[in-house]
mmCIF file of C-alpha atoms and ligand atoms in Angstrom:
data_model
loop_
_atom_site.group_PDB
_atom_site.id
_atom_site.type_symbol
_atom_site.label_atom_id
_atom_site.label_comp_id
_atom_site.label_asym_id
_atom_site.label_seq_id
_atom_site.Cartn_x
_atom_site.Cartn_y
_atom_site.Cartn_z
ATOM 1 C CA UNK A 719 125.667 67.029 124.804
ATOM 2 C CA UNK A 720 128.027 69.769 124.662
ATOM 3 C CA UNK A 721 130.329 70.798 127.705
ATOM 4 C CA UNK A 722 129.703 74.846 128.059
ATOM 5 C CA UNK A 723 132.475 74.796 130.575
ATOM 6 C CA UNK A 724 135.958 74.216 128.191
ATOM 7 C CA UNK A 725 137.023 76.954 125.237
ATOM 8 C CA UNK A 726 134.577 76.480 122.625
ATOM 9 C CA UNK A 727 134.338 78.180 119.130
ATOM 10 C CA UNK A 728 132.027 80.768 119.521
ATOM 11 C CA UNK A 729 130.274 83.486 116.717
ATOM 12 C CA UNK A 730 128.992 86.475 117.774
ATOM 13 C CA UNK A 731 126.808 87.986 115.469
ATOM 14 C CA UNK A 732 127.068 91.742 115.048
ATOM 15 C CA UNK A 733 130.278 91.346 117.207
ATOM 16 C CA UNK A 734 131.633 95.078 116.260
ATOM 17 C CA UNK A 735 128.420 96.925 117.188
ATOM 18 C CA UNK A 736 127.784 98.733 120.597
ATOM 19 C CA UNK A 737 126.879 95.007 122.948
ATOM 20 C CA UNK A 738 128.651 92.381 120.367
ATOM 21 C CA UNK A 739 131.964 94.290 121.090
ATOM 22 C CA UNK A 740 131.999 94.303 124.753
ATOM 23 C CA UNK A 741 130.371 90.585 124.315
ATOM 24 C CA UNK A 742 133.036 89.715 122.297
ATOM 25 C CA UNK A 743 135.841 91.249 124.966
ATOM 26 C CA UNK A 744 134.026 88.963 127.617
ATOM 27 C CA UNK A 745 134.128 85.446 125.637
ATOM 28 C CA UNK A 746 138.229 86.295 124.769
ATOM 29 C CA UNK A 747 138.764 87.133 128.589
ATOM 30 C CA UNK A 748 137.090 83.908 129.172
ATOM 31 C CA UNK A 749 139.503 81.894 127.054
ATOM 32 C CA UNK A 750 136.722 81.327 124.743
ATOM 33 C CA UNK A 751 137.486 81.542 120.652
ATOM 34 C CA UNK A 752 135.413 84.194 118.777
ATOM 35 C CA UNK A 753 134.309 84.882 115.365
ATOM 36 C CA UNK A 754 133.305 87.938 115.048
ATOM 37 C CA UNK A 755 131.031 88.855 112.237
ATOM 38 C CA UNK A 756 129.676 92.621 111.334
ATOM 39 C CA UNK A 757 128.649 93.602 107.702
ATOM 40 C CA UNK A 758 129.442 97.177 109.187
ATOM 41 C CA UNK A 759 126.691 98.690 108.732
ATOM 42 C CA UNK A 760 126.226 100.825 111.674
ATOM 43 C CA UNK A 761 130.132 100.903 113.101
ATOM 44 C CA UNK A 762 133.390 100.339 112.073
ATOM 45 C CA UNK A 763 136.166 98.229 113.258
ATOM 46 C CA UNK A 764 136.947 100.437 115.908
ATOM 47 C CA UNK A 765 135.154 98.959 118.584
ATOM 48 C CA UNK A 766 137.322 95.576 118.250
ATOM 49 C CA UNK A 767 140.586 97.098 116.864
ATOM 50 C CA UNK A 768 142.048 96.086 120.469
ATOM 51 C CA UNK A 769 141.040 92.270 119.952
ATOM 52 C CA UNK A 770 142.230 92.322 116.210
ATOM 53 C CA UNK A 771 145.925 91.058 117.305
ATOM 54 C CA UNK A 772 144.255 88.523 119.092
ATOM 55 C CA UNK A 773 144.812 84.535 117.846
ATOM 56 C CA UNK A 774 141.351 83.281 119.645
ATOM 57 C CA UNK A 775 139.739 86.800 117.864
ATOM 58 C CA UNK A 776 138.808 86.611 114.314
ATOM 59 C CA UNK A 777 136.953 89.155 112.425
ATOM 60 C CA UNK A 778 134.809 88.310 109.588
ATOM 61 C CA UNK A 779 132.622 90.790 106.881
ATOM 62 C CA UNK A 780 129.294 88.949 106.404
ATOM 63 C CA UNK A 781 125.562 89.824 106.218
ATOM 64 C CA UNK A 782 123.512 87.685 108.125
ATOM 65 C CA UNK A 783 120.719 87.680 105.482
ATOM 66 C CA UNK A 784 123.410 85.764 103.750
ATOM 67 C CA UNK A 785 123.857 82.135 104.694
ATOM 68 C CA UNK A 786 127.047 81.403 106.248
ATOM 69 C CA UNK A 787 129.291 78.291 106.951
ATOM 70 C CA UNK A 788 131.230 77.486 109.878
ATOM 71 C CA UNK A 789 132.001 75.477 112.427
ATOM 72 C CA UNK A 790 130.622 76.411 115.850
ATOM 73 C CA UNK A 791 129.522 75.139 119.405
ATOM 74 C CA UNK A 792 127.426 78.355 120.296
ATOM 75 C CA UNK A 793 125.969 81.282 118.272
ATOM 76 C CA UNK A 794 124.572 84.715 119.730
ATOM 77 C CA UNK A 795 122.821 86.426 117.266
ATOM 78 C CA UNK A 796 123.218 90.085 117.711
ATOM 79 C CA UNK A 797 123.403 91.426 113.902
ATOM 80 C CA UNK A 798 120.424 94.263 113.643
ATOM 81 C CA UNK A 799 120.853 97.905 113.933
ATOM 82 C CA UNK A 800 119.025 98.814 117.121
ATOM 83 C CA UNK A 801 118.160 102.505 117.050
ATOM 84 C CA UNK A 802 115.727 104.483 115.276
ATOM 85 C CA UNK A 803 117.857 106.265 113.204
ATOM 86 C CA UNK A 804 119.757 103.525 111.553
ATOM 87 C CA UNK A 805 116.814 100.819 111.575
ATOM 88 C CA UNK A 806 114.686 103.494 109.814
ATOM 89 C CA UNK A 807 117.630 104.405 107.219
ATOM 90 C CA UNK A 808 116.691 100.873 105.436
ATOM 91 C CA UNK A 809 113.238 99.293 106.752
ATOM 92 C CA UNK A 810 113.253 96.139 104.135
ATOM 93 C CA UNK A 811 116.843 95.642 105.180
ATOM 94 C CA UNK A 812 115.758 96.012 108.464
ATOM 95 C CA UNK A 813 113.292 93.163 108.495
ATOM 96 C CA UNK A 814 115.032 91.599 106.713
ATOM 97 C CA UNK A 815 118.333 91.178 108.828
ATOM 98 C CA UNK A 816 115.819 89.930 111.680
ATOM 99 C CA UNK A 817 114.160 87.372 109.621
ATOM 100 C CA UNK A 818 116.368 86.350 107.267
ATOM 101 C CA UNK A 819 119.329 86.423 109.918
ATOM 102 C CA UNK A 820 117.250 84.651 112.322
ATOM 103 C CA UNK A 821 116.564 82.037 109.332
ATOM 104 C CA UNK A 822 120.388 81.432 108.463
ATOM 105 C CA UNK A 823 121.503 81.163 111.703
ATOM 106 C CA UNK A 824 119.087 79.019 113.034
ATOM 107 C CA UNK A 825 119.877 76.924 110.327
ATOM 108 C CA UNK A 826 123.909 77.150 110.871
ATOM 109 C CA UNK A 827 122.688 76.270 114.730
ATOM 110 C CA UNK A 828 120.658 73.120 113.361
ATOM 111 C CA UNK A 829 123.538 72.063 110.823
ATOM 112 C CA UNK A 830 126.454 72.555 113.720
ATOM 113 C CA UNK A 831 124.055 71.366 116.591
ATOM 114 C CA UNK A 832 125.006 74.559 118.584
ATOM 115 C CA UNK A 833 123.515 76.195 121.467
ATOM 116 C CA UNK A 834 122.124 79.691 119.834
ATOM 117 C CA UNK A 835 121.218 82.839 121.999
ATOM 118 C CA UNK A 836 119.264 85.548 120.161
ATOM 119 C CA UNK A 837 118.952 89.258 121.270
ATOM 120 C CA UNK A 838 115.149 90.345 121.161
ATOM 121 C CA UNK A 839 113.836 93.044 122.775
ATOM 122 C CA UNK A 840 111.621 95.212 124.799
ATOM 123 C CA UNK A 841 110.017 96.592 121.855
ATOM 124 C CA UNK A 842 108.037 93.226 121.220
ATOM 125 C CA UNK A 843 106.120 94.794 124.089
ATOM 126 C CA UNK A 844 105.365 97.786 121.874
ATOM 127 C CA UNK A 845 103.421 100.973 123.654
ATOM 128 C CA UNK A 846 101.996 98.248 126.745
ATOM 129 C CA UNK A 847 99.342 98.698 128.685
ATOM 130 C CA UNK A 848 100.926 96.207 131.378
ATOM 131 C CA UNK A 849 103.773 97.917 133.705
ATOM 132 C CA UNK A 850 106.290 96.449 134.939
ATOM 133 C CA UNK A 851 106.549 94.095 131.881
ATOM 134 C CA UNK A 852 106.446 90.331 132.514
ATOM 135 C CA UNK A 853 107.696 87.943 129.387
ATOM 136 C CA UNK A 854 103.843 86.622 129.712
ATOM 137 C CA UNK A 855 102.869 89.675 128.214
ATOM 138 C CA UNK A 856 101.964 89.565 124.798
ATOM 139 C CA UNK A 857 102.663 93.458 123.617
ATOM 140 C CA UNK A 858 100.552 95.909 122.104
ATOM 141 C CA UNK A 859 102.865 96.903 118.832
ATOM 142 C CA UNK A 860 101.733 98.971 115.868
ATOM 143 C CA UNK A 861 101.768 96.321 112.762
ATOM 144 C CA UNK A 862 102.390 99.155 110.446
ATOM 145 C CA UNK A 863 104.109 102.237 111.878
ATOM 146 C CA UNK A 864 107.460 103.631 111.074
ATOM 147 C CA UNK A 865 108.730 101.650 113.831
ATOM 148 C CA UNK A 866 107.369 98.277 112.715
ATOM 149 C CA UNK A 867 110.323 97.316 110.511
ATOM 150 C CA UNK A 868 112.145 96.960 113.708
ATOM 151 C CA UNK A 869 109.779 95.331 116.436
ATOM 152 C CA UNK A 870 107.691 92.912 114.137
ATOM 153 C CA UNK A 871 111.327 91.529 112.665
ATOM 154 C CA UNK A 872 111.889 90.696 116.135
ATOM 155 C CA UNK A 873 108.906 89.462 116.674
ATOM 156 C CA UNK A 874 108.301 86.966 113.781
ATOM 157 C CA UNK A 875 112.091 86.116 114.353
ATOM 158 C CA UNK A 876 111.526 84.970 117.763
ATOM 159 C CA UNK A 877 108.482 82.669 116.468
ATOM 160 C CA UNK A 878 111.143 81.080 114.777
ATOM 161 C CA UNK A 879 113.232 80.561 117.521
ATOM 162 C CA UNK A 880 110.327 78.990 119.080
ATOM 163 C CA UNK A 881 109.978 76.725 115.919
ATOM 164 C CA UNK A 882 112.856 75.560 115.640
ATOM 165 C CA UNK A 883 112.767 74.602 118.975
ATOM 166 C CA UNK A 884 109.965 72.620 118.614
ATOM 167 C CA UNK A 885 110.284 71.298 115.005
ATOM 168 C CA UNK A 886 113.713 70.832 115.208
ATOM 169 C CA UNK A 887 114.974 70.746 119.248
ATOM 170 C CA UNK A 888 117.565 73.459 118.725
ATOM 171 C CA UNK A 889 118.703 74.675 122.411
ATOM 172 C CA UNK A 890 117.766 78.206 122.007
ATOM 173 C CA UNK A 891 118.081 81.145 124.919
ATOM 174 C CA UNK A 892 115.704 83.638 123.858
ATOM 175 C CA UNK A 893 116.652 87.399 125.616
ATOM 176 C CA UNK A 894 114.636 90.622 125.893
ATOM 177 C CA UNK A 895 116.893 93.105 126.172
ATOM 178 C CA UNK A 896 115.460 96.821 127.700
ATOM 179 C CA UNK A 897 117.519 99.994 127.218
ATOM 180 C CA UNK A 898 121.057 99.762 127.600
ATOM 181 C CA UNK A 899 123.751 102.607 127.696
ATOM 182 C CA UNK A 900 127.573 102.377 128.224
ATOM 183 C CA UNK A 901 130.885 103.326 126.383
ATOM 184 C CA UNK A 902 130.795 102.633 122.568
ATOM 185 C CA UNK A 903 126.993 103.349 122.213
ATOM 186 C CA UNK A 904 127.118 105.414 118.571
ATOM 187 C CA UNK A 905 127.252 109.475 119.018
ATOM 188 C CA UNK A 906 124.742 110.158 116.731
ATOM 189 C CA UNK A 907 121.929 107.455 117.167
ATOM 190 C CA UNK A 908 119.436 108.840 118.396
ATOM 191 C CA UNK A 909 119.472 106.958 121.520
ATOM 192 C CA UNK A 910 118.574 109.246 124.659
ATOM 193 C CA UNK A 911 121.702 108.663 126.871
ATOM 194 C CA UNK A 912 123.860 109.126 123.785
ATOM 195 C CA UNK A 913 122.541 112.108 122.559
ATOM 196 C CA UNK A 914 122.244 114.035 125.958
ATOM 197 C CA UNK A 915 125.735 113.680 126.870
ATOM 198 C CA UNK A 916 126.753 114.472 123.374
ATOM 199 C CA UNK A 917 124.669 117.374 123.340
ATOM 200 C CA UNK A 918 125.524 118.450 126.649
ATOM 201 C CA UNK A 919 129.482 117.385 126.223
ATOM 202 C CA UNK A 920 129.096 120.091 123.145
ATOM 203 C CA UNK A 921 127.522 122.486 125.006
ATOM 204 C CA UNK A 922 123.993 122.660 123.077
ATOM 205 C CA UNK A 923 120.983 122.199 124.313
ATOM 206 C CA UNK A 924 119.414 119.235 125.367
ATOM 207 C CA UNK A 925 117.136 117.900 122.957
ATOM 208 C CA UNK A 926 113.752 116.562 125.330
ATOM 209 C CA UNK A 927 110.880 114.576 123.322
ATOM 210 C CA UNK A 928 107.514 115.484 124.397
ATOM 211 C CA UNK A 929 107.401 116.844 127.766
ATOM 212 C CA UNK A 930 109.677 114.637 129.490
ATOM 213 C CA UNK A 931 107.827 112.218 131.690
ATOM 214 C CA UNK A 932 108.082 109.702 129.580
ATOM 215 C CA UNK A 933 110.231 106.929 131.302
ATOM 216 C CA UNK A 934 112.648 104.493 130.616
ATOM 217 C CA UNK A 935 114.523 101.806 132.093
ATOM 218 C CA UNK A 936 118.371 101.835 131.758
ATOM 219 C CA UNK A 937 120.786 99.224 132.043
ATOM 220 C CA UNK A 938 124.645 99.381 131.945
ATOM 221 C CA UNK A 939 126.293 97.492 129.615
ATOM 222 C CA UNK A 940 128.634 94.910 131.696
ATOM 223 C CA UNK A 941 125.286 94.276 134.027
ATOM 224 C CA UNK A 942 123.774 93.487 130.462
ATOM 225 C CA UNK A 943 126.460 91.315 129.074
ATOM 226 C CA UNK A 944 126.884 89.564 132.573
ATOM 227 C CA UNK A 945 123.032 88.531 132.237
ATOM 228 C CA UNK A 946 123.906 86.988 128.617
ATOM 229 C CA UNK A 947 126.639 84.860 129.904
ATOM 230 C CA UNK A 948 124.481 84.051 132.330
ATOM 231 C CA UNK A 949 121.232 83.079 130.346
ATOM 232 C CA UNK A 950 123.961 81.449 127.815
ATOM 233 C CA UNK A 951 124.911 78.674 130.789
ATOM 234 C CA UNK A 952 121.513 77.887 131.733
ATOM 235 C CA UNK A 953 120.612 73.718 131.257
ATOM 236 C CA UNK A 954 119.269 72.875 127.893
ATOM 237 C CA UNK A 955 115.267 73.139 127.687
ATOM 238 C CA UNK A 956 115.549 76.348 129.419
ATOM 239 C CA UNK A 957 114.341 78.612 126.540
ATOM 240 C CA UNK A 958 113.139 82.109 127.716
ATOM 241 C CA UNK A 959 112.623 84.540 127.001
ATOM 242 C CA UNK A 960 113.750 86.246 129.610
ATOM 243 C CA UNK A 961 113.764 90.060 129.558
ATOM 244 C CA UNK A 962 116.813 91.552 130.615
ATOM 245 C CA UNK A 963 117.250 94.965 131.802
ATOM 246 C CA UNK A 964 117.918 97.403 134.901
ATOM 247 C CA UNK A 965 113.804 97.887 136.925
ATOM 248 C CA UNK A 966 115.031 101.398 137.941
ATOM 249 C CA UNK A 967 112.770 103.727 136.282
ATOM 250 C CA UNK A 968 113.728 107.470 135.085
ATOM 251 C CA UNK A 969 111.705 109.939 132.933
ATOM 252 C CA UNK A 970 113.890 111.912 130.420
ATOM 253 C CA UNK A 971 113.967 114.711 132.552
ATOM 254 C CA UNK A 972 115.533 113.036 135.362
ATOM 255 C CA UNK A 973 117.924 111.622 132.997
ATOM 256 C CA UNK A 974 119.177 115.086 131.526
ATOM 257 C CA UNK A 975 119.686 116.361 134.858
ATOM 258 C CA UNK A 976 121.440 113.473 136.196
ATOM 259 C CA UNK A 977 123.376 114.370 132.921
ATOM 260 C CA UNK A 978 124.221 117.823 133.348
ATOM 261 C CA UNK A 979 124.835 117.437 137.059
ATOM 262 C CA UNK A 980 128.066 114.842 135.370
ATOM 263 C CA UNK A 981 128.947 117.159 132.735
ATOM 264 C CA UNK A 982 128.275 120.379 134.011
ATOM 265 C CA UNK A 983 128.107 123.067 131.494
ATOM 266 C CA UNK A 984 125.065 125.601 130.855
ATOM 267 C CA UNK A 985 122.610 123.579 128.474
ATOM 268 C CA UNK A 986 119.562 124.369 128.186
ATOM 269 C CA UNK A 987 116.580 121.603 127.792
ATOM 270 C CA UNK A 988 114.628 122.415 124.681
ATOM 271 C CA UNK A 989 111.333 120.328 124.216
ATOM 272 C CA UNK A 990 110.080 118.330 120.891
ATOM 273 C CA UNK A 991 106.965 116.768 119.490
ATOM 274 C CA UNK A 992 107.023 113.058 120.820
ATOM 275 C CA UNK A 993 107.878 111.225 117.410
ATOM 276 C CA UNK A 994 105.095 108.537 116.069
ATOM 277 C CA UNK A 995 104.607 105.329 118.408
ATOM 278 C CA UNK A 996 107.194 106.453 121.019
ATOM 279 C CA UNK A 997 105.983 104.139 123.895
ATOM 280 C CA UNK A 998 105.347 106.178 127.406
ATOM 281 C CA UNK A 999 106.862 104.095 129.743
ATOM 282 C CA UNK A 1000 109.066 100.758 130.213
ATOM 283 C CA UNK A 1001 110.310 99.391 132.517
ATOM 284 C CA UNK A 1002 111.643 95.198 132.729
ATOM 285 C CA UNK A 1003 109.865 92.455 135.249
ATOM 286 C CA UNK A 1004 113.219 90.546 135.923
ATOM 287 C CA UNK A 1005 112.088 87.960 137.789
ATOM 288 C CA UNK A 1006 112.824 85.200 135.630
ATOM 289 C CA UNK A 1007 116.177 86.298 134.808
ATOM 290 C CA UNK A 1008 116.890 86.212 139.063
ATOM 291 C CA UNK A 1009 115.471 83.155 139.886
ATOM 292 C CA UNK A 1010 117.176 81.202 136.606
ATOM 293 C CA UNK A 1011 120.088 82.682 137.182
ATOM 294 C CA UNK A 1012 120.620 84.743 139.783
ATOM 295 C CA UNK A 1013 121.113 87.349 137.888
ATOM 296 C CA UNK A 1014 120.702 91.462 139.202
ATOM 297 C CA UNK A 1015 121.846 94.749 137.500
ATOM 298 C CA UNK A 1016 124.542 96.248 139.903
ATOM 299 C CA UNK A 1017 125.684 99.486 138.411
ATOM 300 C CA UNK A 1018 123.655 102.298 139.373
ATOM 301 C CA UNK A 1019 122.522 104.739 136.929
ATOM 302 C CA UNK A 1020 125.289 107.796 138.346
ATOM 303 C CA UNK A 1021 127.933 105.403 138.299
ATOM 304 C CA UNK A 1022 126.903 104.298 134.549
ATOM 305 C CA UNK A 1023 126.431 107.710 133.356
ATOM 306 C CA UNK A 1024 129.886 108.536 134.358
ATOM 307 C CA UNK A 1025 131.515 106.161 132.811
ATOM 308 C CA UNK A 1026 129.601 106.408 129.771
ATOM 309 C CA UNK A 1027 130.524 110.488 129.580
ATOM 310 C CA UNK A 1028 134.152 109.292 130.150
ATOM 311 C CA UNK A 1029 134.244 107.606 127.235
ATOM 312 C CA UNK A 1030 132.207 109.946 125.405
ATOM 313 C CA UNK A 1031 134.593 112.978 126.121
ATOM 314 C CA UNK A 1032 137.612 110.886 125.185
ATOM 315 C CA UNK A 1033 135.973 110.394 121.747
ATOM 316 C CA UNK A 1034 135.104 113.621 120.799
ATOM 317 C CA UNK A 1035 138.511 115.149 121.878
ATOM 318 C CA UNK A 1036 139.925 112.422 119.192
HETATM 319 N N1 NAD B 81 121.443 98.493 122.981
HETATM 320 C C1 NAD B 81 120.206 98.287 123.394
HETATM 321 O O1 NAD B 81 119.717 99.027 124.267
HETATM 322 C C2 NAD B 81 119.389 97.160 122.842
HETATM 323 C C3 NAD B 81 118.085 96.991 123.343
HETATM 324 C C4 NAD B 81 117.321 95.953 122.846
HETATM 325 C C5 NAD B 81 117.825 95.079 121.905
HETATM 326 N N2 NAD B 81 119.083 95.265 121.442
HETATM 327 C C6 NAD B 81 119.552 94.324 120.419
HETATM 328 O O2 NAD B 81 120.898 93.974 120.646
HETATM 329 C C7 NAD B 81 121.569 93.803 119.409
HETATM 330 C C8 NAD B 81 122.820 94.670 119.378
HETATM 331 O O3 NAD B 81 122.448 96.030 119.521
HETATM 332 P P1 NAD B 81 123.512 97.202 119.701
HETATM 333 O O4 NAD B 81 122.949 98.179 120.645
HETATM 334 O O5 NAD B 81 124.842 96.622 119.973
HETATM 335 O O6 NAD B 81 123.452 97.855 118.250
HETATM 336 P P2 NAD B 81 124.629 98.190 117.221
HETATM 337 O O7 NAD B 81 124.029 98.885 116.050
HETATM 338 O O8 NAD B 81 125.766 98.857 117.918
HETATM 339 O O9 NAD B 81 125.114 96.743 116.805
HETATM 340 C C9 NAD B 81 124.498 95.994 115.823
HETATM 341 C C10 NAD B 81 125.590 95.439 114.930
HETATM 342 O O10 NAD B 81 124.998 94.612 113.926
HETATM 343 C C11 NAD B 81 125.622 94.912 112.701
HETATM 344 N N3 NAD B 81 124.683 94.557 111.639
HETATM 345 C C12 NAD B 81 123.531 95.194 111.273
HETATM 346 N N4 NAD B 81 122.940 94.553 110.261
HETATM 347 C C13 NAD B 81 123.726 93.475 109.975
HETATM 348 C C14 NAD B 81 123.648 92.429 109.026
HETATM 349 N N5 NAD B 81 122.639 92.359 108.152
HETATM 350 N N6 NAD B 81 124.641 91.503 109.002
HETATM 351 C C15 NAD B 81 125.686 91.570 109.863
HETATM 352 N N7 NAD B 81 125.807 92.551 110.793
HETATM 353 C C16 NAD B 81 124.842 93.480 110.851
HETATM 354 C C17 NAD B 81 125.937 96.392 112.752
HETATM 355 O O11 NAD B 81 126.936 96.790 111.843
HETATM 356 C C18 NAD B 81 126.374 96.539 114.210
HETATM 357 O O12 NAD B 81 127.753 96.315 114.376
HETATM 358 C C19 NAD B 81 120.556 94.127 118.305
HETATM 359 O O13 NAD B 81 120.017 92.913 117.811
HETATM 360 C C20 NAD B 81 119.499 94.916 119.024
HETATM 361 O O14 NAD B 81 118.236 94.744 118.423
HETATM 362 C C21 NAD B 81 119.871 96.290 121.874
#
């Protein structure tokens, strides 16, 4: 049995993306020693450039569909490009990272006996019928949409975190991650937050999807990483998933005015056809996440927002 308490050697998959970087900036402020690994795909060092002089901080180029040897006591497996735009640049790849990442380090988990956190996500719960969404809930996800590369790689990936579990014991913590927003999302993703304080930093309009009552759940990132660290110290047996994610519930319109109110400006909010399987609401049950560990969001959405157009004004004046 491992003791999660002293430094241990720890990877962190996708370590230079949006959550592996600030992930990564938690373990090293923890005294813990990181690997790093990021085939780069969808950022570039920039996000760990502070950490890089670092002697507990090591950075390494690897693709998780790739096996990889090391020695580690805990693994969380991060590596997959998250929003539309970039899963849907390279589907196969896509599915590809999930499953055949999930495979490799699984088995590096097995082989080194480590305790191995995975990030899943709410889009296992596809367009649901069920709102709030418990982790009972079995989804209602389109096998073969344009979106499928994305949520059915999760979703076979975390069958094999359950098999492994069973076949093999590995001490798994299985998270299902909603929304989450903060500095060092990417500029041009896609994602909703990012894009309407981009737009509206720019002074363009803001681009709505449908006619804005959709809703969606948003989480800031240190609540986020704060519920990984959390989940990752929970006794072994203790599998998840647990979804993790803020309960407070915005539509898009909300959200750009909340927005411009921040920014100010005079953008205007120009509507779109809803693109294909777009889910119409979400919104996380956290139940299990509080009563295993205690765990609550505690950055409200203003406060979030403003932090997250900070940084976003900083970078585009660089
Ligand atoms: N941000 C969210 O709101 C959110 C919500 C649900 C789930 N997640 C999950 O959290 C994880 C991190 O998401 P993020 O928002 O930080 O996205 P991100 O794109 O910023 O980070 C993903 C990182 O993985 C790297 N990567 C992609 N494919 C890889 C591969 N084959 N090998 C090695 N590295 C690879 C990318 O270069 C990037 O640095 C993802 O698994 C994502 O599915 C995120």
């Amino acid at each position: 049995m491992k003791n999660y308490a002293h430094r241990t050697r720890t990877l962190v998959t996708g370590g230079a993306g949006f959550l592996g970087s600030h992930l990564c900036d938690r373990l090293i402020a923890e005294g813990h020693d990181v690997i790093c690994l990021d085939n780069f795909f969808t950022v570039t060092k920039d996000n760990v450039a502070h950490l890089l002089g670092n002697p507990h901080f090591e950075l390494t180029r690897h693709d998780v569909t790739f096996p990889l040897y090391v020695e580690v006591d805990q693994i969380y497996n991060l590596a997959c490009p998250a929003s539309p735009v970039h899963y849907q640049h390279d589907p196969v790849q896509t599915t590809k990272t999930s499953v055949h990442g999930a495979i490799n380090m699984l088995g590096l988990a097995k082989r080194t006996k480590a305790r191995i956190f995975q990030a899943f996500t709410s889009e296992v719960y596809g367009d649901p019928e069920v709102h709030p969404q418990p982790e009972s809930y079995w989804g209602r996800v389109n096998p073969i949409g344009i979106r499928s590369c994305y949520d059915e790689g999760k979703r076979c990936a975390e069958t094999l975190f359950f098999d492994y579990h069973r076949q093999h014991n590995l001490d798994i913590k299985v998270a299902r991650i909603f929304n989450t927003y903060g500095p060092r999302m990417h500029p041009n993703d896609g994602r909703v937050v990012s894009n309407f304080i981009v737009q509206a930093l720019k002074g363009e309009n803001i681009t709505i999807y449908g006619d804005g009552q959709q809703t969606r759940s948003f989480c800031y990132v240190d609540d986020l990483i704060e519920g990984f660290v959390r989940l990752m110290g929970t006794e072994s047996g203790f599998t998840g998933p647990v979804n993790l994610g803020n309960p407070g519930e915005f539509t898009m319109l909300e959200l750009a005015e909340k927005v411009l109110q921040i920014v100010g400006g005079h953008s205007k909010l120009v509507f779109q056809s809803l693109p294909a399987d777009d889910p119409k609401q979400r919104q996380p049950d956290i139940g299990l996440a509080r009563e295993k560990t205690g765990w609550v969001p505690k950055v409200p959405l203003d406060e979030g927002l403003k932090r997250t157009v900070d940084y976003f004004s900083k970078l585009l004046k660089d």
